[in-house]
Short mmCIF file of C-alpha atoms in Angstrom, two decimals:
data_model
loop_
_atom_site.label_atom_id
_atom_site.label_comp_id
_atom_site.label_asym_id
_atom_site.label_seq_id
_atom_site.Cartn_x
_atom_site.Cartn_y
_atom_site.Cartn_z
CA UNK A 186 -18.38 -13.57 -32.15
CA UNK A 187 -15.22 -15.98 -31.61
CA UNK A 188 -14.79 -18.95 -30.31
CA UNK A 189 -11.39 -19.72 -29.91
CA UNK A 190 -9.81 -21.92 -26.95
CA UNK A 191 -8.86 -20.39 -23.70
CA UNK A 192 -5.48 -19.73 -23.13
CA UNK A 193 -3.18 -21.18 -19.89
CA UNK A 194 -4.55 -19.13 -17.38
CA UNK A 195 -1.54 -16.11 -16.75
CA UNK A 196 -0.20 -15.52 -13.47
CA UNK A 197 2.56 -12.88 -12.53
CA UNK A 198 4.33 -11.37 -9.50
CA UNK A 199 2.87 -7.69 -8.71
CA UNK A 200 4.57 -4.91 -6.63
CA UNK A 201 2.76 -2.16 -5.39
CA UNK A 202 4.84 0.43 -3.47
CA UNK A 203 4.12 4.26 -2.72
CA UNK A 204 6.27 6.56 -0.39
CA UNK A 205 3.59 7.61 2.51
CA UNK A 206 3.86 11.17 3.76
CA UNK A 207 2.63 12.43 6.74
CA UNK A 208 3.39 15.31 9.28
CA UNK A 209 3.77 14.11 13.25
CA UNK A 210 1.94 16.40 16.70
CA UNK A 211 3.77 16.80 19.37
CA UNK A 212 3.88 12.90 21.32
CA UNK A 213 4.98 10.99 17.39
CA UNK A 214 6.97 13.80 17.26
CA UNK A 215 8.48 13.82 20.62
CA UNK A 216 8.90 9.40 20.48
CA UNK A 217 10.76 9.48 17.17
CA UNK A 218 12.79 12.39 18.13
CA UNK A 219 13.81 10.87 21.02
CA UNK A 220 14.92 7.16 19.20
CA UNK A 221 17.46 9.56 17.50
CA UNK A 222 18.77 10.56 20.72
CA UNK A 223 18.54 6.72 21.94
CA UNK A 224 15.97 7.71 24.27
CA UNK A 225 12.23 6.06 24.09
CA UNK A 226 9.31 7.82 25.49
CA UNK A 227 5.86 6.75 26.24
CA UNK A 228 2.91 8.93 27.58
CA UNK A 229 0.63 8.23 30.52
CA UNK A 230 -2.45 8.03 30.55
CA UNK A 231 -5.34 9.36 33.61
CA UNK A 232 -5.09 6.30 35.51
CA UNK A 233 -1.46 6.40 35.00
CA UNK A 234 -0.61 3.29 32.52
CA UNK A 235 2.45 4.26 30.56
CA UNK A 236 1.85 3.54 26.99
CA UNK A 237 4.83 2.57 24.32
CA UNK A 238 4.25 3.37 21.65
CA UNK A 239 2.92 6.65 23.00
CA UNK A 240 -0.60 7.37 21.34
CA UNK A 241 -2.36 10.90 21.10
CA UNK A 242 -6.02 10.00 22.77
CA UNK A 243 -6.25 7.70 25.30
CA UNK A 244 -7.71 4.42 24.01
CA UNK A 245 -9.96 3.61 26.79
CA UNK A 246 -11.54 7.32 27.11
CA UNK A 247 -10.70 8.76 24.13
CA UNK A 248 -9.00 11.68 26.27
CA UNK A 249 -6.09 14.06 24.54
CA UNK A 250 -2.59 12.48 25.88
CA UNK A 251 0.67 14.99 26.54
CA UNK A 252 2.13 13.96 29.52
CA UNK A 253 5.56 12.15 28.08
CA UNK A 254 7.62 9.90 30.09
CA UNK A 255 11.20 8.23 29.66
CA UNK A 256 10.72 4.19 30.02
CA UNK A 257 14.46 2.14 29.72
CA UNK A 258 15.89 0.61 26.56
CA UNK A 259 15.55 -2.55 28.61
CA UNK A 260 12.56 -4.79 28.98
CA UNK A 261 10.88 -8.21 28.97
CA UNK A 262 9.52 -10.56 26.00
CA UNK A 263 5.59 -11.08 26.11
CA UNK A 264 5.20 -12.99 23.83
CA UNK A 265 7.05 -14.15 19.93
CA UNK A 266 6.49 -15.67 17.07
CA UNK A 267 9.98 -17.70 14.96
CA UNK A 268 10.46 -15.67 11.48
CA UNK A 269 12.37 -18.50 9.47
CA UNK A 270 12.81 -16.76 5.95
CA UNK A 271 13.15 -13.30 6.75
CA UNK A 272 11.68 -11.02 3.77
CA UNK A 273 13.04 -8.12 2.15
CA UNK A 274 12.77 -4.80 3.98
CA UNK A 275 12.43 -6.77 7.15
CA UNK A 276 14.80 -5.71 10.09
CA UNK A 277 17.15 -8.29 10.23
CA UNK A 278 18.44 -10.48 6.91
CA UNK A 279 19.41 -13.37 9.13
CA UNK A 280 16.35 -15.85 10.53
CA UNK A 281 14.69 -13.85 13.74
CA UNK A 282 11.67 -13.58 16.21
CA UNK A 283 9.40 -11.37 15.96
CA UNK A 284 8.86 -9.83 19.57
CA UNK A 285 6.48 -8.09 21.70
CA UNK A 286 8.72 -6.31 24.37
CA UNK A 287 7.34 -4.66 27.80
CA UNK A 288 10.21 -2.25 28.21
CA UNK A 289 11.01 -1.24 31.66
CA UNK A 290 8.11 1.81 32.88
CA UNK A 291 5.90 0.80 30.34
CA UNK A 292 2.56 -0.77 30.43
CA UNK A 293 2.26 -2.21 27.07
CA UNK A 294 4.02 -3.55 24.60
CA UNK A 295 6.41 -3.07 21.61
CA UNK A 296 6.72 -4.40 18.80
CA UNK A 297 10.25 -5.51 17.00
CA UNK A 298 12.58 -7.66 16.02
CA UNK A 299 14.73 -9.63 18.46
CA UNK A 300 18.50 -11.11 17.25
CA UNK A 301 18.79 -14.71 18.63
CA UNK A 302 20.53 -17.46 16.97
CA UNK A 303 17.42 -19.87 16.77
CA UNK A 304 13.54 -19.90 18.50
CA UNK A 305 15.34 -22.35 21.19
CA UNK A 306 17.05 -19.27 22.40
CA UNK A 307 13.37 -17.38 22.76
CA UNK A 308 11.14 -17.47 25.47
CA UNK A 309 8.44 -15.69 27.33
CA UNK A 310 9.88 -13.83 29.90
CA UNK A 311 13.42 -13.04 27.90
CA UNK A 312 14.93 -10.12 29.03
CA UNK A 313 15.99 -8.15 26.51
CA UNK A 314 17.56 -4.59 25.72
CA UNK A 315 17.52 -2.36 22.68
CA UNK A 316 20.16 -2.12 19.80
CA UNK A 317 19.95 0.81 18.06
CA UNK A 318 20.90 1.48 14.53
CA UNK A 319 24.25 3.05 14.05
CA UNK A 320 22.97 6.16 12.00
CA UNK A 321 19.55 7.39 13.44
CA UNK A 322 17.16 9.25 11.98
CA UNK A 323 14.36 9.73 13.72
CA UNK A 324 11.96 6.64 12.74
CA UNK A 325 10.96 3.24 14.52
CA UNK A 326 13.79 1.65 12.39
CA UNK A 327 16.44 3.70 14.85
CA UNK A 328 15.77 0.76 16.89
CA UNK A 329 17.59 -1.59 14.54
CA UNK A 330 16.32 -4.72 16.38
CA UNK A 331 16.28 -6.17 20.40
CA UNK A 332 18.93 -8.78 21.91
CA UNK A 333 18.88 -11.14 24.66
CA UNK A 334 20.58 -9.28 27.83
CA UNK A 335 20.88 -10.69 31.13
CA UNK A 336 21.06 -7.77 34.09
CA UNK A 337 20.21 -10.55 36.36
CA UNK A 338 17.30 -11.12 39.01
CA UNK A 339 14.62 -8.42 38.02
CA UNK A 340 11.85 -7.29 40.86
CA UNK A 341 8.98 -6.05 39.45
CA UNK A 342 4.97 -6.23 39.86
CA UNK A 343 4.61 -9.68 38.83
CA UNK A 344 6.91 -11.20 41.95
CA UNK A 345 5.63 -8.40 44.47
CA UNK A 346 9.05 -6.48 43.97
CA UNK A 347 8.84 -3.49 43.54
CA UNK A 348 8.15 -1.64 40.20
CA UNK A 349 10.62 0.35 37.59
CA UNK A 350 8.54 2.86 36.83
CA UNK A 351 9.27 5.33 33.75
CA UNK A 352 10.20 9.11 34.65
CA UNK A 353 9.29 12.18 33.51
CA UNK A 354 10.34 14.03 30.19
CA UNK A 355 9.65 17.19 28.84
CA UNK A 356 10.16 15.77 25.14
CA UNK A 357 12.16 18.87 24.25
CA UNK A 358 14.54 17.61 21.69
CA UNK A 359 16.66 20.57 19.25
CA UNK A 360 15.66 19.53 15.60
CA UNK A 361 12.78 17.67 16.13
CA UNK A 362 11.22 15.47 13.58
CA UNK A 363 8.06 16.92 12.68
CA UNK A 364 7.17 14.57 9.62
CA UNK A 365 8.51 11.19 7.87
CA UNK A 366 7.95 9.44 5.18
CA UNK A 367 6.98 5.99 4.89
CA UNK A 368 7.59 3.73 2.18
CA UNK A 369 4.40 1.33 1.79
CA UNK A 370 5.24 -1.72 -0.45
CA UNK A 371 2.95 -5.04 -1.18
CA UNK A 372 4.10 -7.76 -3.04
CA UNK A 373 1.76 -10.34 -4.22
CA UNK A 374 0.81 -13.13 -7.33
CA UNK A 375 -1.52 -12.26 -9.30
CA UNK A 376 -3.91 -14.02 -11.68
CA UNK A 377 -6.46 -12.78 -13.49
CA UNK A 378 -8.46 -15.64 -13.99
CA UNK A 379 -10.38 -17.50 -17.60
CA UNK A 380 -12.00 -14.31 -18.93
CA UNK A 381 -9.23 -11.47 -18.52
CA UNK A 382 -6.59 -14.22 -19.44
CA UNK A 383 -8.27 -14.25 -22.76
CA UNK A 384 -9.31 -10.80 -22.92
CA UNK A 385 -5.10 -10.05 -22.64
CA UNK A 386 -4.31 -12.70 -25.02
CA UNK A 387 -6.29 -10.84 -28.01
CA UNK A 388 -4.58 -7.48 -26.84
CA UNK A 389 -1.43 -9.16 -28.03
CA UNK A 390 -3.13 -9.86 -31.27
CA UNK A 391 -4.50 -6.25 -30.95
CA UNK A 392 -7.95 -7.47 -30.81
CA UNK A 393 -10.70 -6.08 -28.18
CA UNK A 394 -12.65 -8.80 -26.72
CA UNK A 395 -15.38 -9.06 -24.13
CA UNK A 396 -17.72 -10.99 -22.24
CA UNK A 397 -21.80 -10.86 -23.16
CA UNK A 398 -24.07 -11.65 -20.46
CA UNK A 399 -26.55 -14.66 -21.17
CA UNK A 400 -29.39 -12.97 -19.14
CA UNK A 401 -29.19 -9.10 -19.60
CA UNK A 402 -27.46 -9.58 -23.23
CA UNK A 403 -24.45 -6.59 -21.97
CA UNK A 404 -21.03 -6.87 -23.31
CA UNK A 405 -18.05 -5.97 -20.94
CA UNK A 406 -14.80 -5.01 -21.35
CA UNK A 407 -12.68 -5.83 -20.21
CA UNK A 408 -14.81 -9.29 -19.10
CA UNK A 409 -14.70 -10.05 -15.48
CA UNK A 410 -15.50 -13.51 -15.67
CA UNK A 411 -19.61 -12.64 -14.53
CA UNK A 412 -21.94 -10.32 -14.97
CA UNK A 413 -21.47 -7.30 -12.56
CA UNK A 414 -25.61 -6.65 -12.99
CA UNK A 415 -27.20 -9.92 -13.20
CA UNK A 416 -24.11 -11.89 -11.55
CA UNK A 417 -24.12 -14.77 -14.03
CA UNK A 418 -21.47 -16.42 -15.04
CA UNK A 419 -20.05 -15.05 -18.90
CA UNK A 420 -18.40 -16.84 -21.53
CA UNK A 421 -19.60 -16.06 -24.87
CA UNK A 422 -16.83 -14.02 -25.91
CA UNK A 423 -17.33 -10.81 -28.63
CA UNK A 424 -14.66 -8.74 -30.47
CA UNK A 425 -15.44 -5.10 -29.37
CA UNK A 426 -14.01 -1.71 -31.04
CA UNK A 427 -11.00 -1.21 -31.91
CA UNK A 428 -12.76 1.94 -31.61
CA UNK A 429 -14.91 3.95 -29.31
CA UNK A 430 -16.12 7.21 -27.90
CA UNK A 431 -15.11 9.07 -25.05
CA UNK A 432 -17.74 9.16 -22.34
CA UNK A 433 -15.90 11.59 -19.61
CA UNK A 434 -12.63 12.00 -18.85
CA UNK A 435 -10.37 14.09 -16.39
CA UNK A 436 -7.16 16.48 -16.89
CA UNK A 437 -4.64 15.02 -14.84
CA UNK A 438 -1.94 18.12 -14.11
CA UNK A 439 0.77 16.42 -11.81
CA UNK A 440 3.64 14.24 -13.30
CA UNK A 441 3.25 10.85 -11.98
CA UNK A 442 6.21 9.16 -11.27
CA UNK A 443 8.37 7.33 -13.54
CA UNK A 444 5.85 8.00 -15.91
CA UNK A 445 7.37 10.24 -19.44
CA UNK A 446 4.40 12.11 -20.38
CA UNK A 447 4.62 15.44 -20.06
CA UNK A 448 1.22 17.40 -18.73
CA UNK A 449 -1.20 18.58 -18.42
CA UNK A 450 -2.84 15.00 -20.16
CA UNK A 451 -6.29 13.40 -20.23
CA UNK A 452 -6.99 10.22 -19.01
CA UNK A 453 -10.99 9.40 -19.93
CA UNK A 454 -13.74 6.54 -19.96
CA UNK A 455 -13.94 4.90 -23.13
CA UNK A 456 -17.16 3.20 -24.77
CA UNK A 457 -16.10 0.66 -27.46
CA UNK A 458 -17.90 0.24 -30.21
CA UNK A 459 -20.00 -2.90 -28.91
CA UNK A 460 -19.30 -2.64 -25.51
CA UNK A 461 -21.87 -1.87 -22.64
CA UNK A 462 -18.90 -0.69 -20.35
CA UNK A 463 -16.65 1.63 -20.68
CA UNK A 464 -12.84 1.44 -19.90
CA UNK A 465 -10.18 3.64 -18.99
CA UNK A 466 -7.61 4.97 -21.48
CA UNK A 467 -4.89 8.08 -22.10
CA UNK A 468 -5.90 10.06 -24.83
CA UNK A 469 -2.81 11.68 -27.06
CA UNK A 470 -2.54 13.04 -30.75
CA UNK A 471 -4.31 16.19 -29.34
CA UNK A 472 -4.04 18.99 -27.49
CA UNK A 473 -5.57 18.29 -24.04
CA UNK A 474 -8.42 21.19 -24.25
CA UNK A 475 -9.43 19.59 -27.16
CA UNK A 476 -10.89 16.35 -25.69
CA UNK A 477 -14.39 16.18 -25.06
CA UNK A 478 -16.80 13.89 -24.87
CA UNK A 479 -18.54 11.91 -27.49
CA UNK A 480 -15.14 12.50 -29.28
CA UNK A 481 -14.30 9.40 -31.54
CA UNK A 482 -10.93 7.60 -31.25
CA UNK A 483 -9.00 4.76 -31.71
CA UNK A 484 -6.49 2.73 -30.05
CA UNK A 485 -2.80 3.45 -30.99
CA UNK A 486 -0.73 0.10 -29.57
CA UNK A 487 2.40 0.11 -27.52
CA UNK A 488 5.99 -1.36 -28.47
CA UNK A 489 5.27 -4.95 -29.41
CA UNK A 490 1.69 -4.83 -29.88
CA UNK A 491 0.83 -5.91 -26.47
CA UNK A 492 -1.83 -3.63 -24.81
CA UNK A 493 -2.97 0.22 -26.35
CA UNK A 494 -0.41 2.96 -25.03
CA UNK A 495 -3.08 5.30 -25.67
CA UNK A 496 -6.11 6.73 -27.96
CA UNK A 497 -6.40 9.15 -30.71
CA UNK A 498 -9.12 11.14 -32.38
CA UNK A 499 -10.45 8.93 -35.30
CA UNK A 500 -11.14 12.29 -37.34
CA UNK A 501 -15.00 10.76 -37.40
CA UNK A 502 -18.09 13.11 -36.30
CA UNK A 503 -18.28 13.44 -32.43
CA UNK A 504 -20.86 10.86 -31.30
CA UNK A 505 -24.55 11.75 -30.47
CA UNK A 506 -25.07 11.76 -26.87
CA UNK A 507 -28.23 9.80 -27.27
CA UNK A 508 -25.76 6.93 -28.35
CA UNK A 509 -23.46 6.50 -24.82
CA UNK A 510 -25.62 8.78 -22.26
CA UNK A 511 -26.46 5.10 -20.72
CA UNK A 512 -22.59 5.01 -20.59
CA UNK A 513 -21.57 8.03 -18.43
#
């Protein structure tokens, strides 16, 4: 057991991004085809709302949607919200509103990004028309943001005018877009709090440590600040390992990204010796068919010493069973 002071609690940025696949039916398929061509279709519904951004079911009856229709690239603000410090991968680089836009035929709302030099020049009830991106593509982003347009006096439903209603389209396109991917990206600060900060300030002295439980007596690894069973706060801290025994494990046979390890690999659960939880690790040094469990191994530590790049056979006696069954 140590008892050594607790570090500065850490804190660092985090990204999280992933490219999101998908294939589109026919109405995505038909409304992102159609941006390309600079032409933006909704679908109606049985009572005969015109819905932009078209949807597949009807969100009232849940009924299958097909009928497309052709709204304008003009319409009216809703309602907006001032975007001071635009982030990256947002539409525009330069301060802007974010906008919900009733185009002209449609029933509901868009949402975008509208140009204006400052929120004084944003209202409620801002007509607006679409500017689209100079290379299209067939994605939401052909739209590369709204501006303010004045066409003059507008009639429509809400003075007793009469209404500009959206017109038919068969949503024939040549080439149409059939699937897109989506890049998905989260940027955040992260801190991992007392008991992992110390937990990853003995990895850099290449030291295991957990976190026993003062009621059920466990040891985790790595600590999580409480016990997940009893829910107790933890703080005696214990040196675990360096070794331990695979548990289970998985072959992993696609090449993640950016990632120079060749497969197929093994990626399994790892018991330290003292721990009552095991945690995740790579295991190298051997051929992947020869993992198993209850095989004994031992951490071998990255560049620097900071965290362990991955786990090789110890050369010990597989493990009983008996000894990590309670560990599967």
């Amino acid at each position: 057991m140590t008892s050594t002071p607790a570090p500065e609690v850490l804190r660092a940025p985090l990204v999280v991004e992933f490219p999101f696949t998908r294939s589109l039916g026919p109405v995505q398929s038909a409304f992102l085809t159609g941006l390309r061509e600079r032409t933006v279709l909704g679908v109606r519904t049985g009572d005969g709302q015109v819905l932009v951004p078209p949807v597949e079911y009807d969100p009232a009856t849940a009924a299958e949607l097909r009928e497309l229709v052709e709204v304008g690239a003009t319409g009216t603000v809703t309602t907006w919200a001032w975007n001071p410090a635009p982030r990256p991968y947002q539409p525009l680089a330069t301060p802007f509103a974010w906008v919900l836009v009733r185009l002209d035929g449609a029933d509901t709302a868009l949402l975008h990004a509208l140009d204006a030099p400052g929120p004084e020049a944003v209202r409620t009830g801002l007509r607006v028309r679409v500017r689209w991106a100079a290379e299209r593509t067939g994605s939401i982003t052909d739209i590369a943001c709204f501006e303010p347009y004045e066409d003059g006096p507008r009639e429509d439903e809400h003075d007793g005018g009469p209404e500009r209603r959206a017109v038919p389209h068969s949503g024939e396109f040549d080439d149409p877009v059939t699937g897109i991917v989506a890049p998905a990206r989260l940027e955040y600060s992260y801190s991992p709090g007392r008991a992992q900060t110390r937990y990853l300030a003995a990895l850099t002295e290449r030291r295991m440590t957990g976190e026993r439980c003062p009621s059920c007596r466990k040891v985790y690894v790595p600590p999580r600040g409480a016990c997940p069973t009893c829910g107790v706060a933890t703080g005696e801290q214990v040196d675990c390992g360096p070794r331990g025994t695979v548990t289970t494990f998985c072959i992993v046979n696609i090449k993640a990204r950016n990632l120079d390890i060749d497969v197929p690999y093994v990626y399994a659960h790892i018991a330290l010796d003292g721990a009552d939880l095991a945690l995740h690790g790579r295991i190298g040094g051997i051929p992947y068919d020869q993992v198993r469990m209850g095989l004994r191994v031992e951490p071998v530590w990255a560049e620097g010493g900071r965290y362990p790049d991955h786990y090789r056979p110890t050369g010990e006696p597989d493990a009983d069973y008996d000894t990590y069954k309670e560990l599967l």
